[in-house]
Short mmCIF file of C-alpha atoms in Angstrom, two decimals:
data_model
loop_
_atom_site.label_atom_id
_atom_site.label_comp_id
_atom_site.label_asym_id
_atom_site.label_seq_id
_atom_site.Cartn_x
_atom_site.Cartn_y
_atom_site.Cartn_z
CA UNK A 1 -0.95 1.26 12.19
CA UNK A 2 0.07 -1.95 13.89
CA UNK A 3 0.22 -5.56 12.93
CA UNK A 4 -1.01 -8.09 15.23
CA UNK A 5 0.94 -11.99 15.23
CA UNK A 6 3.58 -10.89 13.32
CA UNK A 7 6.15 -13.85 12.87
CA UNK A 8 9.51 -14.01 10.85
CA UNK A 9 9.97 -16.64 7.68
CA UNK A 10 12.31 -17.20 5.07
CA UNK A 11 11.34 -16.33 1.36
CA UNK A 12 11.19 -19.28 -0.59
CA UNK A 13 9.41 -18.60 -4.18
CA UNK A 14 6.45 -17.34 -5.60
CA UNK A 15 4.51 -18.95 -8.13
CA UNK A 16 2.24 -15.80 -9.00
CA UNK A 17 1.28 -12.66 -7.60
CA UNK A 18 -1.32 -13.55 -5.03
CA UNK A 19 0.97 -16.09 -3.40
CA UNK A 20 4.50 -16.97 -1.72
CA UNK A 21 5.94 -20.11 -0.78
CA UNK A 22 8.12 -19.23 2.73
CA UNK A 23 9.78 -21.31 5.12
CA UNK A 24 8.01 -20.55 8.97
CA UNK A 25 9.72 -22.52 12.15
CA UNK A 26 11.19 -25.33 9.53
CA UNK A 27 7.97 -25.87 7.32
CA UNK A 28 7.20 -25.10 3.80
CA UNK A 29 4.04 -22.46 3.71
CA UNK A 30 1.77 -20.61 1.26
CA UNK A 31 0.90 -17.15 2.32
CA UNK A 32 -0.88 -14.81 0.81
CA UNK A 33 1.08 -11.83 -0.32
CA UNK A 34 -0.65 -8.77 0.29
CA UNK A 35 0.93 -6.58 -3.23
CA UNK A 36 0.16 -7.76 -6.47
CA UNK A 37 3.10 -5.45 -8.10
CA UNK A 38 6.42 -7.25 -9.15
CA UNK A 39 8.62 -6.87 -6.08
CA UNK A 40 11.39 -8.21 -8.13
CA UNK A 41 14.25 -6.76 -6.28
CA UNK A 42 12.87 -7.72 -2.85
CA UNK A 43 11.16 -11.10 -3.06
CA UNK A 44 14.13 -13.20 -4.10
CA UNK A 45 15.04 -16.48 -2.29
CA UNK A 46 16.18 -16.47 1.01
CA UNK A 47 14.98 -13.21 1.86
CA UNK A 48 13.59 -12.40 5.36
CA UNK A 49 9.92 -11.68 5.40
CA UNK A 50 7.54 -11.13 7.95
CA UNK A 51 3.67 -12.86 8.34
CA UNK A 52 0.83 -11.99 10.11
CA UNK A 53 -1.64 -14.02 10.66
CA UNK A 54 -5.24 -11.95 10.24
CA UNK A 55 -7.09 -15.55 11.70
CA UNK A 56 -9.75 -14.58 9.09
CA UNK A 57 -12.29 -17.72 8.91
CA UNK A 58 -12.11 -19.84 5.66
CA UNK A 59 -9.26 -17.96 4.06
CA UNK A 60 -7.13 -20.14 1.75
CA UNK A 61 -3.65 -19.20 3.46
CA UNK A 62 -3.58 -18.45 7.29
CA UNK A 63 -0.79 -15.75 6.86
CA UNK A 64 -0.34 -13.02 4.99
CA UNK A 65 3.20 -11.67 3.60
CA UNK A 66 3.35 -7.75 4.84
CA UNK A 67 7.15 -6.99 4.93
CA UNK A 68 10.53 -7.97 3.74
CA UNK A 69 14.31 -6.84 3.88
CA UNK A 70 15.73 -6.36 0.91
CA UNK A 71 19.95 -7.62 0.93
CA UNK A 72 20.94 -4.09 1.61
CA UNK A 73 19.23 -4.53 5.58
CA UNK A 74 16.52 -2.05 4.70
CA UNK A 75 13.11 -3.06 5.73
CA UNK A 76 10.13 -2.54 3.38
CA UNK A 77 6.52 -2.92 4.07
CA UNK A 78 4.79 -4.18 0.99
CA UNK A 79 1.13 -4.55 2.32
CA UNK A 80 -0.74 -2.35 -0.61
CA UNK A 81 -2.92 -1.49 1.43
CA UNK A 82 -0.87 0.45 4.24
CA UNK A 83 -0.45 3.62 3.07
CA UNK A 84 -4.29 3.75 2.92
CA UNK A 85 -4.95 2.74 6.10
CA UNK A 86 -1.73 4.99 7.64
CA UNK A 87 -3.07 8.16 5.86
CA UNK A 88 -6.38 7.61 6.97
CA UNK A 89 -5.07 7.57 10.71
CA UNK A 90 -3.50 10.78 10.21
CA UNK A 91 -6.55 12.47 8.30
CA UNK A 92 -8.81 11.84 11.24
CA UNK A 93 -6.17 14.01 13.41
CA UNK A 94 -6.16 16.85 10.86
CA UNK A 95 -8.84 19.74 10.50
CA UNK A 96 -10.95 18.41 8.06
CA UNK A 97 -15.22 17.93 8.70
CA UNK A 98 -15.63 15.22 6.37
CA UNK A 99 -13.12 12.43 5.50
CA UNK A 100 -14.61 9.72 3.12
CA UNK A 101 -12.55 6.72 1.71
CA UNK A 102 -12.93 5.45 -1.72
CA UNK A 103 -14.64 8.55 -3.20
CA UNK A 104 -16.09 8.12 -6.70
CA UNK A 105 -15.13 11.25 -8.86
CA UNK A 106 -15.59 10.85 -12.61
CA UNK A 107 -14.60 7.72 -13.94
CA UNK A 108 -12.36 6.29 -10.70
CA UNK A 109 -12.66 5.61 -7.34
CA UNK A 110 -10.37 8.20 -5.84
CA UNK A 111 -8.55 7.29 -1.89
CA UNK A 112 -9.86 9.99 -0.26
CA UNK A 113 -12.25 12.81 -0.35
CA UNK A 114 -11.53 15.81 2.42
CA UNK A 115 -14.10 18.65 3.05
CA UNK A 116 -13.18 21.69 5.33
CA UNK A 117 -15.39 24.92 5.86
CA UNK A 118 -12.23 26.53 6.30
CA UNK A 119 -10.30 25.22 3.18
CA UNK A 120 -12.49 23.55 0.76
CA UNK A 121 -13.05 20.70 -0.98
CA UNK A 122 -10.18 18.09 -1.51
CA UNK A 123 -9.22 14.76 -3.78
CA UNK A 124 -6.16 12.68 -2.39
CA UNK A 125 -5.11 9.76 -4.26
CA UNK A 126 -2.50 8.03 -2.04
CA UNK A 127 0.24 5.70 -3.57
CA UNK A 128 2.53 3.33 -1.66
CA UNK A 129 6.70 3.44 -2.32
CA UNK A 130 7.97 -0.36 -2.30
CA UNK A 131 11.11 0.85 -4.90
CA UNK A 132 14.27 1.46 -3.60
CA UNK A 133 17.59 2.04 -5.61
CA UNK A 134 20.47 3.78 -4.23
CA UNK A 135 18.77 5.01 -0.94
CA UNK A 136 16.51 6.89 -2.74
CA UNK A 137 12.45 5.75 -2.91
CA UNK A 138 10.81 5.31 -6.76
CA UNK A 139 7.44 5.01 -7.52
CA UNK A 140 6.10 3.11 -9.56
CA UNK A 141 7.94 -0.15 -9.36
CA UNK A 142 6.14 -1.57 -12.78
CA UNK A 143 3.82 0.44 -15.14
CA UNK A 144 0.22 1.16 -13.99
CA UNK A 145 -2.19 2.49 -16.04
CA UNK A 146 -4.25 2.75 -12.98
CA UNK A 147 -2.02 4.71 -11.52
CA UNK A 148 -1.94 7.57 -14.34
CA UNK A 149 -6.19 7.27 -14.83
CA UNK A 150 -6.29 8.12 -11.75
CA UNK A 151 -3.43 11.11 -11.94
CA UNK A 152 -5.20 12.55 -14.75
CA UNK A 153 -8.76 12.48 -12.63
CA UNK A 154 -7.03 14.11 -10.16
CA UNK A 155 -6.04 17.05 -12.87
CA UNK A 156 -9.30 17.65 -14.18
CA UNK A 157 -10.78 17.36 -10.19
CA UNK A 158 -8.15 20.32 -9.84
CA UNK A 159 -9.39 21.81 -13.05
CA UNK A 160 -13.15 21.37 -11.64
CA UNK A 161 -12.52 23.65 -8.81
CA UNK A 162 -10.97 20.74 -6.09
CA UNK A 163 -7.48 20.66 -4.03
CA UNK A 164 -5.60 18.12 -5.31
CA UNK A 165 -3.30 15.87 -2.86
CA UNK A 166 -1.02 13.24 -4.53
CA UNK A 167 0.25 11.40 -1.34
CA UNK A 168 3.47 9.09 -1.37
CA UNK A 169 3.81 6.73 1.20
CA UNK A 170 7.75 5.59 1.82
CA UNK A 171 7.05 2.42 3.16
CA UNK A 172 10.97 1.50 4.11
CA UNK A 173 13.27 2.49 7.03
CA UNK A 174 15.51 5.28 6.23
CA UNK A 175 14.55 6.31 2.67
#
């Protein structure tokens, strides 16, 4: 997965949790920041971030915020919706017939559904790592009751008969 017009900014503040206030080539910008979770530890003023800019028509903001580095140097990638798009790049290279995102199963909308004549039937539910401490990658970095619905579908899926992938995505450089 690759970003197109990717362009470096300085942090500035964020007044919620759908947008940042960043300084790009010496102006004040809102951007859209592209994870709704706290960040806490990595959006804090003055950090580098990185933008792209998606040049969607009629958006609010013309950038989005994908990617910051945290004081300790290490880069983190905190588009939510990168792991999904990385593991479905690397599904379509493995054996499976069938790959279909955002599979209903029982109450939730599960990542990914995987079918395989050889190996069966399979529920992945894919979560992104933006929580470093110590070196070591955490997830979750705030409580998410979505998070454990969908952990507990993926337990009775399993109990149903299904293979049962929960996939962590370590979306920082040398964790």
């Amino acid at each position: 997965m690759k970003y197109d017009n990717i362009q470096r900014a300085k942090f500035l503040t964020r007044p919620n949790r759908f947008v940042a206030e960043v300084e790009l080539a010496g102006q004040r910008e809102i951007v859209h920041v592209k994870n709704t979770g706290r960040c806490r530890e990595l959006l804090v003023p003055g950090a580098e971030v990185w933008l792209t800019a998606p040049g969607t028509p009629d958006r609010k903001t013309k950038y989005d915020l994908v990617a910051v580095r945290k004081n300790t140097g290490v880069l983190f990638n905190i588009d939510s919706q990168a792991p999904n798009k990385v593991m479905k790049e690397w599904l379509k290279k493995q054996e499976y017939d069938r790959v279909i995102p955002e599979y209903t199963y029982g109450s939730s909308r599960i990542d990914f559904y995987m079918e395989s004549q050889k190996f069966g039937k399979y529920l992945m539910e894919v979560k992104g790592c933006t929580l470093e401490i110590g070196g070591v990658g955490y997830f979750p970095d705030a409580p998410t009751e979505r998070g454990v619905k969908h952990i507990r579908e993926l337990i009775r899926a399993k109990e149903a008969g299904y293979h049962t992938i929960l996939a962590f995505v370590i979306q920082m450089d040398g964790i």
